[in-house]
């Protein structure tokens, strides 16, 4: 994704307020992020992928049941597809260790326009549930989950979601971030509504959720949620 300057807004997006803040501690990390050598090789990559900008990770934040969403607006992506895309796999970088076991699901959800800002909406596609464990030691790991989607119009904004199921386990888990915080881009939901990690919690960078995609030429049309459906997302 092409990064833009951070502009803080006062839009609450019908979310819970910062009063529901979580504990977190930022750790500067000098190691490089390395994607898995065994991964899906698509036509291009979309999402949060500024791997060279990695600066560290947040500890004490992650919990089982978390979902992490990254906005994809094709106008800001470096991708060669001209009409549509099919998402083949969704990734997330996580700082883990040998005591972690993550049961996860990848999701594609609508981007709902509310008061001029996009928020995660209704589901478009789910992956099968997968479990990642047997990590050899502490470090940053690229978790890749295959997913099958229809051909999506490149003019249709959407969110890539990486969800940790409640049976996930881990201690000293960290969320790696880059060095360019972007407003209204990355969201986390731990059961009380979607929170903008930069605007509402002051994160110093964006977390990493990205997708491998293939080009396609028969995209489906966009059907935005009704107002009633939008309200239900935050009940």
Tab-separated table of C-alpha atoms in Angstrom:
chain	number	residue	atom	x	y	z
A	1	UNK	CA	0.000	0.000	0.000
A	2	UNK	CA	1.164	3.538	-0.755
A	3	UNK	CA	1.295	5.289	2.617
A	4	UNK	CA	-0.343	8.670	3.238
A	5	UNK	CA	0.231	11.300	5.903
A	6	UNK	CA	-1.476	10.697	9.228
A	7	UNK	CA	-4.495	12.935	9.784
A	8	UNK	CA	-6.271	12.425	13.105
A	9	UNK	CA	-10.034	12.793	13.066
A	10	UNK	CA	-12.746	13.025	15.664
A	11	UNK	CA	-15.096	10.575	13.957
A	12	UNK	CA	-16.077	7.874	16.429
A	13	UNK	CA	-17.477	5.498	13.780
A	14	UNK	CA	-20.020	4.188	16.290
A	15	UNK	CA	-17.210	2.381	18.101
A	16	UNK	CA	-16.450	1.988	21.773
A	17	UNK	CA	-14.352	4.832	23.113
A	18	UNK	CA	-10.762	4.879	24.260
A	19	UNK	CA	-12.070	4.317	27.756
A	20	UNK	CA	-11.798	0.635	26.893
A	21	UNK	CA	-8.024	0.929	26.384
A	22	UNK	CA	-5.776	-2.097	26.695
A	23	UNK	CA	-2.358	-2.320	28.238
A	24	UNK	CA	0.503	-2.221	25.759
A	25	UNK	CA	4.253	-1.708	25.650
A	26	UNK	CA	6.277	-0.872	22.545
A	27	UNK	CA	9.550	-2.695	21.908
A	28	UNK	CA	12.056	-1.390	19.361
A	29	UNK	CA	13.357	-4.308	17.281
A	30	UNK	CA	16.322	-4.160	14.875
A	31	UNK	CA	15.727	-7.475	13.100
A	32	UNK	CA	14.302	-7.602	9.591
A	33	UNK	CA	10.902	-8.995	8.693
A	34	UNK	CA	11.167	-12.077	6.496
A	35	UNK	CA	8.187	-13.563	4.698
A	36	UNK	CA	7.750	-17.311	4.690
A	37	UNK	CA	9.754	-19.055	1.962
A	38	UNK	CA	6.765	-21.355	1.336
A	39	UNK	CA	3.889	-19.117	0.363
A	40	UNK	CA	1.322	-18.470	-2.346
A	41	UNK	CA	2.794	-16.616	-5.332
A	42	UNK	CA	0.044	-14.479	-6.876
A	43	UNK	CA	-0.036	-11.742	-9.501
A	44	UNK	CA	0.448	-9.037	-6.848
A	45	UNK	CA	0.154	-8.196	-3.157
A	46	UNK	CA	-2.248	-5.796	-1.424
A	47	UNK	CA	-2.585	-4.512	2.118
A	48	UNK	CA	-0.132	-3.451	4.822
A	49	UNK	CA	3.271	-4.598	3.565
A	50	UNK	CA	5.906	-1.968	4.373
A	51	UNK	CA	8.321	-4.639	5.574
A	52	UNK	CA	11.370	-2.377	5.179
A	53	UNK	CA	9.706	0.096	7.555
A	54	UNK	CA	9.465	-2.375	10.449
A	55	UNK	CA	10.420	-0.691	13.714
A	56	UNK	CA	9.213	-2.958	16.519
A	57	UNK	CA	6.204	-4.585	18.143
A	58	UNK	CA	3.557	-4.033	20.816
A	59	UNK	CA	3.473	-6.540	23.655
A	60	UNK	CA	0.711	-7.003	26.240
A	61	UNK	CA	-1.932	-6.150	23.633
A	62	UNK	CA	-2.760	-9.394	21.844
A	63	UNK	CA	-5.421	-11.715	23.247
A	64	UNK	CA	-7.287	-14.772	22.001
A	65	UNK	CA	-10.412	-13.654	20.170
A	66	UNK	CA	-8.787	-10.589	18.585
A	67	UNK	CA	-9.521	-9.655	14.972
A	68	UNK	CA	-7.236	-7.344	12.980
A	69	UNK	CA	-8.531	-5.524	9.873
A	70	UNK	CA	-6.611	-3.558	7.226
A	71	UNK	CA	-8.375	-1.337	4.688
A	72	UNK	CA	-7.680	-2.006	1.016
A	73	UNK	CA	-8.491	0.859	-1.341
A	74	UNK	CA	-7.208	-0.206	-4.738
A	75	UNK	CA	-6.375	3.369	-5.745
A	76	UNK	CA	-3.611	3.276	-3.106
A	77	UNK	CA	-2.254	-0.147	-4.047
A	78	UNK	CA	0.626	-1.056	-6.345
A	79	UNK	CA	-1.067	-3.830	-8.293
A	80	UNK	CA	-1.210	-4.698	-11.982
A	81	UNK	CA	-4.800	-5.979	-12.145
A	82	UNK	CA	-7.100	-3.920	-14.394
A	83	UNK	CA	-10.634	-5.183	-13.659
A	84	UNK	CA	-10.843	-7.466	-10.664
A	85	UNK	CA	-8.910	-9.474	-8.080
A	86	UNK	CA	-9.330	-12.847	-6.416
A	87	UNK	CA	-7.804	-13.095	-2.952
A	88	UNK	CA	-5.858	-16.344	-2.606
A	89	UNK	CA	-4.220	-15.988	0.827
A	90	UNK	CA	-4.196	-13.538	3.735
A	91	UNK	CA	-1.152	-13.056	5.978
A	92	UNK	CA	-0.304	-11.465	9.302
A	93	UNK	CA	3.056	-10.952	10.982
A	94	UNK	CA	3.007	-11.899	14.669
A	95	UNK	CA	5.766	-11.859	17.296
A	96	UNK	CA	5.556	-15.301	18.886
A	97	UNK	CA	7.549	-17.965	20.721
A	98	UNK	CA	7.577	-21.708	21.339
A	99	UNK	CA	4.752	-21.447	23.874
A	100	UNK	CA	2.218	-20.035	21.373
A	101	UNK	CA	-0.536	-21.823	19.503
A	102	UNK	CA	-2.735	-19.753	17.190
A	103	UNK	CA	-6.025	-21.012	15.779
A	104	UNK	CA	-6.978	-18.495	13.116
A	105	UNK	CA	-9.324	-17.637	10.287
A	106	UNK	CA	-8.838	-15.219	7.391
A	107	UNK	CA	-11.785	-13.109	6.312
A	108	UNK	CA	-12.700	-10.661	3.589
A	109	UNK	CA	-15.291	-8.089	4.669
A	110	UNK	CA	-17.009	-5.097	3.121
A	111	UNK	CA	-15.758	-1.573	3.672
A	112	UNK	CA	-18.778	0.465	4.727
A	113	UNK	CA	-18.706	4.214	4.130
A	114	UNK	CA	-19.870	5.954	7.307
A	115	UNK	CA	-19.572	9.754	7.540
A	116	UNK	CA	-16.848	9.767	4.908
A	117	UNK	CA	-14.705	7.064	6.544
A	118	UNK	CA	-14.563	3.337	5.894
A	119	UNK	CA	-15.306	0.834	8.643
A	120	UNK	CA	-15.357	-2.982	8.524
A	121	UNK	CA	-18.759	-4.290	7.481
A	122	UNK	CA	-20.409	-7.543	6.523
A	123	UNK	CA	-18.571	-10.721	5.462
A	124	UNK	CA	-17.649	-11.472	1.868
A	125	UNK	CA	-15.606	-14.659	2.371
A	126	UNK	CA	-14.129	-16.861	5.119
A	127	UNK	CA	-11.209	-19.248	5.066
A	128	UNK	CA	-11.073	-22.604	6.765
A	129	UNK	CA	-9.792	-22.480	10.343
A	130	UNK	CA	-6.077	-23.255	10.700
A	131	UNK	CA	-3.733	-23.764	13.659
A	132	UNK	CA	-0.130	-22.555	13.840
A	133	UNK	CA	2.132	-23.909	16.573
A	134	UNK	CA	5.565	-25.498	17.093
A	135	UNK	CA	7.364	-22.180	16.708
A	136	UNK	CA	11.106	-22.825	17.156
A	137	UNK	CA	11.681	-19.784	19.369
A	138	UNK	CA	10.973	-16.101	19.848
A	139	UNK	CA	10.700	-14.074	16.660
A	140	UNK	CA	8.427	-12.565	14.019
A	141	UNK	CA	6.427	-15.095	12.011
A	142	UNK	CA	4.478	-14.784	8.765
A	143	UNK	CA	1.165	-16.605	9.234
A	144	UNK	CA	-0.437	-17.377	5.854
A	145	UNK	CA	-4.031	-18.604	5.515
A	146	UNK	CA	-5.427	-19.678	2.110
A	147	UNK	CA	-8.857	-18.292	1.216
A	148	UNK	CA	-11.199	-18.610	-1.757
A	149	UNK	CA	-13.068	-15.524	-2.988
A	150	UNK	CA	-15.082	-14.458	-5.988
A	151	UNK	CA	-13.702	-11.960	-8.501
A	152	UNK	CA	-13.909	-8.555	-6.789
A	153	UNK	CA	-14.159	-5.227	-8.609
A	154	UNK	CA	-10.953	-3.238	-8.078
A	155	UNK	CA	-13.104	-0.144	-7.463
A	156	UNK	CA	-14.593	-1.818	-4.395
A	157	UNK	CA	-12.822	-0.944	-1.095
A	158	UNK	CA	-12.689	-3.825	1.366
A	159	UNK	CA	-10.997	-5.030	4.536
A	160	UNK	CA	-8.603	-7.918	4.980
A	161	UNK	CA	-9.248	-9.515	8.388
A	162	UNK	CA	-7.057	-11.883	10.378
A	163	UNK	CA	-8.982	-13.400	13.294
A	164	UNK	CA	-7.533	-15.318	16.260
A	165	UNK	CA	-10.117	-17.792	17.509
A	166	UNK	CA	-10.831	-18.018	21.259
A	167	UNK	CA	-8.876	-21.274	21.611
A	168	UNK	CA	-5.635	-19.510	20.622
A	169	UNK	CA	-2.980	-19.436	23.346
A	170	UNK	CA	0.164	-17.411	23.869
A	171	UNK	CA	2.264	-15.402	26.277
A	172	UNK	CA	4.604	-12.535	25.377
A	173	UNK	CA	2.873	-12.250	21.992
A	174	UNK	CA	3.641	-9.079	20.039
A	175	UNK	CA	2.050	-7.162	17.147
A	176	UNK	CA	4.763	-5.918	14.736
A	177	UNK	CA	4.253	-2.453	13.221
A	178	UNK	CA	5.900	-0.286	10.579
A	179	UNK	CA	7.105	3.304	11.016
A	180	UNK	CA	4.261	5.127	9.216
A	181	UNK	CA	1.055	5.385	11.282
A	182	UNK	CA	-2.005	5.801	9.057
A	183	UNK	CA	-5.392	6.990	10.299
A	184	UNK	CA	-8.575	5.085	9.408
A	185	UNK	CA	-6.572	2.152	8.067
A	186	UNK	CA	-5.933	-0.512	10.709
A	187	UNK	CA	-8.622	-1.688	13.151
A	188	UNK	CA	-8.770	-4.178	16.017
A	189	UNK	CA	-11.885	-5.761	17.520
A	190	UNK	CA	-11.680	-7.778	20.740
A	191	UNK	CA	-15.411	-8.078	21.288
A	192	UNK	CA	-16.442	-4.463	21.954
A	193	UNK	CA	-16.363	-3.018	18.441
A	194	UNK	CA	-13.744	-2.011	15.917
A	195	UNK	CA	-11.035	0.338	17.215
A	196	UNK	CA	-8.678	2.373	15.030
A	197	UNK	CA	-5.308	1.448	16.541
A	198	UNK	CA	-3.636	4.704	15.454
A	199	UNK	CA	-6.412	7.245	16.062
A	200	UNK	CA	-7.901	5.745	19.211
A	201	UNK	CA	-4.862	4.081	20.782
A	202	UNK	CA	-1.905	6.072	19.507
A	203	UNK	CA	0.031	3.276	17.821
A	204	UNK	CA	3.278	4.510	16.265
A	205	UNK	CA	2.833	2.412	13.103
A	206	UNK	CA	0.501	0.113	11.185
A	207	UNK	CA	0.344	-3.617	11.857
A	208	UNK	CA	0.934	-6.072	9.029
A	209	UNK	CA	-2.009	-7.769	7.335
A	210	UNK	CA	-1.703	-8.323	3.587
A	211	UNK	CA	-2.965	-10.604	0.833
A	212	UNK	CA	-1.743	-12.413	-2.258
A	213	UNK	CA	-4.149	-11.865	-5.158
A	214	UNK	CA	-4.622	-12.965	-8.759
A	215	UNK	CA	-6.129	-10.834	-11.496
A	216	UNK	CA	-9.555	-11.721	-12.911
A	217	UNK	CA	-11.898	-10.168	-15.467
A	218	UNK	CA	-15.441	-10.894	-14.237
A	219	UNK	CA	-15.814	-8.862	-11.023
A	220	UNK	CA	-18.992	-8.845	-8.959
A	221	UNK	CA	-20.743	-5.552	-8.207
A	222	UNK	CA	-20.652	-3.833	-4.842
A	223	UNK	CA	-23.624	-4.065	-2.480
A	224	UNK	CA	-23.218	-1.820	0.526
A	225	UNK	CA	-24.799	-2.609	3.884
A	226	UNK	CA	-28.032	-0.957	4.928
A	227	UNK	CA	-28.025	1.459	7.878
A	228	UNK	CA	-29.665	-1.234	10.031
A	229	UNK	CA	-26.866	-3.655	9.175
A	230	UNK	CA	-24.258	-1.015	10.005
A	231	UNK	CA	-25.769	-0.454	13.459
A	232	UNK	CA	-25.791	-4.183	14.162
A	233	UNK	CA	-22.013	-4.333	13.625
A	234	UNK	CA	-21.455	-2.268	16.768
A	235	UNK	CA	-24.177	-3.589	19.088
